[in-house]
XYZ file of C-alpha atoms in Angstrom:
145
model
C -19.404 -15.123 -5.008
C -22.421 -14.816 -6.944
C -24.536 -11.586 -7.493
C -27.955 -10.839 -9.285
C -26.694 -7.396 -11.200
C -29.216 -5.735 -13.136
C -27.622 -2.996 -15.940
C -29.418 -1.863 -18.737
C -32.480 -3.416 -17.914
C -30.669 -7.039 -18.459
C -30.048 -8.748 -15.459
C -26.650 -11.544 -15.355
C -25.361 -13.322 -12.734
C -21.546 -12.186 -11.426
C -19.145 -14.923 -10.968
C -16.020 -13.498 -9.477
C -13.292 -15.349 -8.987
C -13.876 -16.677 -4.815
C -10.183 -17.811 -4.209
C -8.951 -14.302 -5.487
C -11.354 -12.679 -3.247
C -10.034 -14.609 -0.434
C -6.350 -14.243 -1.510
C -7.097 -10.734 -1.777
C -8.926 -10.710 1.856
C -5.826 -12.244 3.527
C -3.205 -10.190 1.363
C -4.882 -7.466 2.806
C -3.911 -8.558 6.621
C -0.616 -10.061 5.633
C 0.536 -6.338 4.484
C -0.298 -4.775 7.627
C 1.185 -7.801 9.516
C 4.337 -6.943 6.589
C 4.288 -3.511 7.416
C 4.061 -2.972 11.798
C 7.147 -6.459 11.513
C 9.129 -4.353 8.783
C 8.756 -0.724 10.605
C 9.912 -2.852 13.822
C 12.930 -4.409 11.925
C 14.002 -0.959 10.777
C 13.884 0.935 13.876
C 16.134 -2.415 15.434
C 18.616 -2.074 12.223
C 18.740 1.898 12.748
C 20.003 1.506 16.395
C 22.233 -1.710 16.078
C 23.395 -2.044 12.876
C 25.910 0.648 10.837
C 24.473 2.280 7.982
C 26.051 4.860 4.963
C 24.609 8.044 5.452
C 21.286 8.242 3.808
C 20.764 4.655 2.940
C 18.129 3.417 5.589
C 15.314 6.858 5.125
C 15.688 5.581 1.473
C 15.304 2.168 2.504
C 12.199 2.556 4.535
C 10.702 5.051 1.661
C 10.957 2.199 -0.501
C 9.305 0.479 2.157
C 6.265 2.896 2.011
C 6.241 3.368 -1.437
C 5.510 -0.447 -2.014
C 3.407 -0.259 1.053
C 0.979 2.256 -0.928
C 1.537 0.888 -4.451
C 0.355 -2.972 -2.651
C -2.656 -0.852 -1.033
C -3.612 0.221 -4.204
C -2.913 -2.757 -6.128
C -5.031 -4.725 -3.810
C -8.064 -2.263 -4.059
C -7.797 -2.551 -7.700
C -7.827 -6.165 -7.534
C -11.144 -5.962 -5.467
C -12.969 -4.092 -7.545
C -12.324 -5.661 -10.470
C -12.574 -8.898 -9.194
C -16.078 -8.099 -7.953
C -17.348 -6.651 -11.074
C -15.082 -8.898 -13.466
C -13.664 -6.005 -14.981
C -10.651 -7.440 -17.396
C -8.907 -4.292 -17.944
C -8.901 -4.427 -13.909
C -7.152 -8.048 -13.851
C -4.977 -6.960 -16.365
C -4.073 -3.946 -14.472
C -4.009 -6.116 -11.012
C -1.035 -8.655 -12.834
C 1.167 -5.741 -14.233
C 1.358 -3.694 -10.572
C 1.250 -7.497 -9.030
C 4.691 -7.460 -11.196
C 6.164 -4.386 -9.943
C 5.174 -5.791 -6.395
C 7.105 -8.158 -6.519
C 10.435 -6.816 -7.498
C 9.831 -4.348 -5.159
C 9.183 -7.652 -2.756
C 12.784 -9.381 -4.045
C 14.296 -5.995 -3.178
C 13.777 -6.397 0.231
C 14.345 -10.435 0.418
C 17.933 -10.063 -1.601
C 19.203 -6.247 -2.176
C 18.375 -3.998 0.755
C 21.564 -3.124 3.067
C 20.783 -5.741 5.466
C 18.844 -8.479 5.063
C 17.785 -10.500 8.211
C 16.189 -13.960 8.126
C 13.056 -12.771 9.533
C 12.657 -10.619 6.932
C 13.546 -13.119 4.004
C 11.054 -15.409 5.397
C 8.248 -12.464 5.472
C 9.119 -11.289 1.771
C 9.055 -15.275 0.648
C 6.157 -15.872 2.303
C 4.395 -12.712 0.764
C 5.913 -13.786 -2.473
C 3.925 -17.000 -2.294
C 0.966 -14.747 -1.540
C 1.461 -12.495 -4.516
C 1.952 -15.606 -6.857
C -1.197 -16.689 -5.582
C -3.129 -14.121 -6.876
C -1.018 -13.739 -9.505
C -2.330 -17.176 -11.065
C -6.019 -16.389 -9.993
C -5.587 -13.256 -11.780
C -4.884 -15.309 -15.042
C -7.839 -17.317 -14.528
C -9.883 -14.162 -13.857
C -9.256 -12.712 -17.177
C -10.226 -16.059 -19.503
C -12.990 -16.580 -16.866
C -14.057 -12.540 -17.710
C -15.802 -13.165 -20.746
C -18.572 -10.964 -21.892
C -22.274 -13.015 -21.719
């Protein structure tokens, strides 16, 4: 994407990073998609599977922490993106870090881990990488004119 901005009575073209946009646009939908599929799995694994005392609320506050911490990530990533703000990118590839161990918590080390759910943390994985690696380009491509 390419903007006229005008700041200071200079005016500079803004070349954000388009694939990060659009891997931020579809990240966006893929974490509600995440989200309503997880919710489901948790109500199924709360009625038919056995759990210690304690373990699934914990599980599926996990589940909303990351939830709010990708929300936020992603908003970040946005806004930065858009006004090629480096500090922003920077910020953007440490929480894209903790997103994804939060992520590989719930592909490998939650309680139970059905194949649906692998495939939907993988898959999100890929997604995450994705912008992980446009990110990087983002902040060499951030350069001040």
């Amino acid at each position: 994407m390419t903007l006229k901005v005008v700041t200071r009575g200079k005016s500079r073209l803004v070349k954000s990073v388009q694939l990060a946009q659009r891997a931020i646009f579809l990240n966006a939908y893929y974490l509600a998609f995440f989200m309503v599929i997880e919710v489901g799995l948790f109500v199924w694994k709360g009625e038919n599977l056995p759990f210690v005392t304690g373990i699934l609320p914990q599980e599926v506050c996990l589940l909303f922490i990351l939830a709010f911490m990708e929300i936020f990530r992603l908003r970040i990533a946005n806004l930065g993106n858009i006004l090629e703000a480096k500090g922003a990118a920077i910020s953007v590839i440490v929480y894209s870090l903790f997103s994804g161990v939060g992520i590989a918590f719930f592909a490998v080390w939650q309680t139970y881990v059905l194949r649906l759910e692998f495939i939907l943390c993988i898959v999100y994985l890929v997604f995450l990488l994705l912008e992980l690696v446009l990110f990087i380009v983002g902040v060499v491509v951030y350069q001040p004119q």
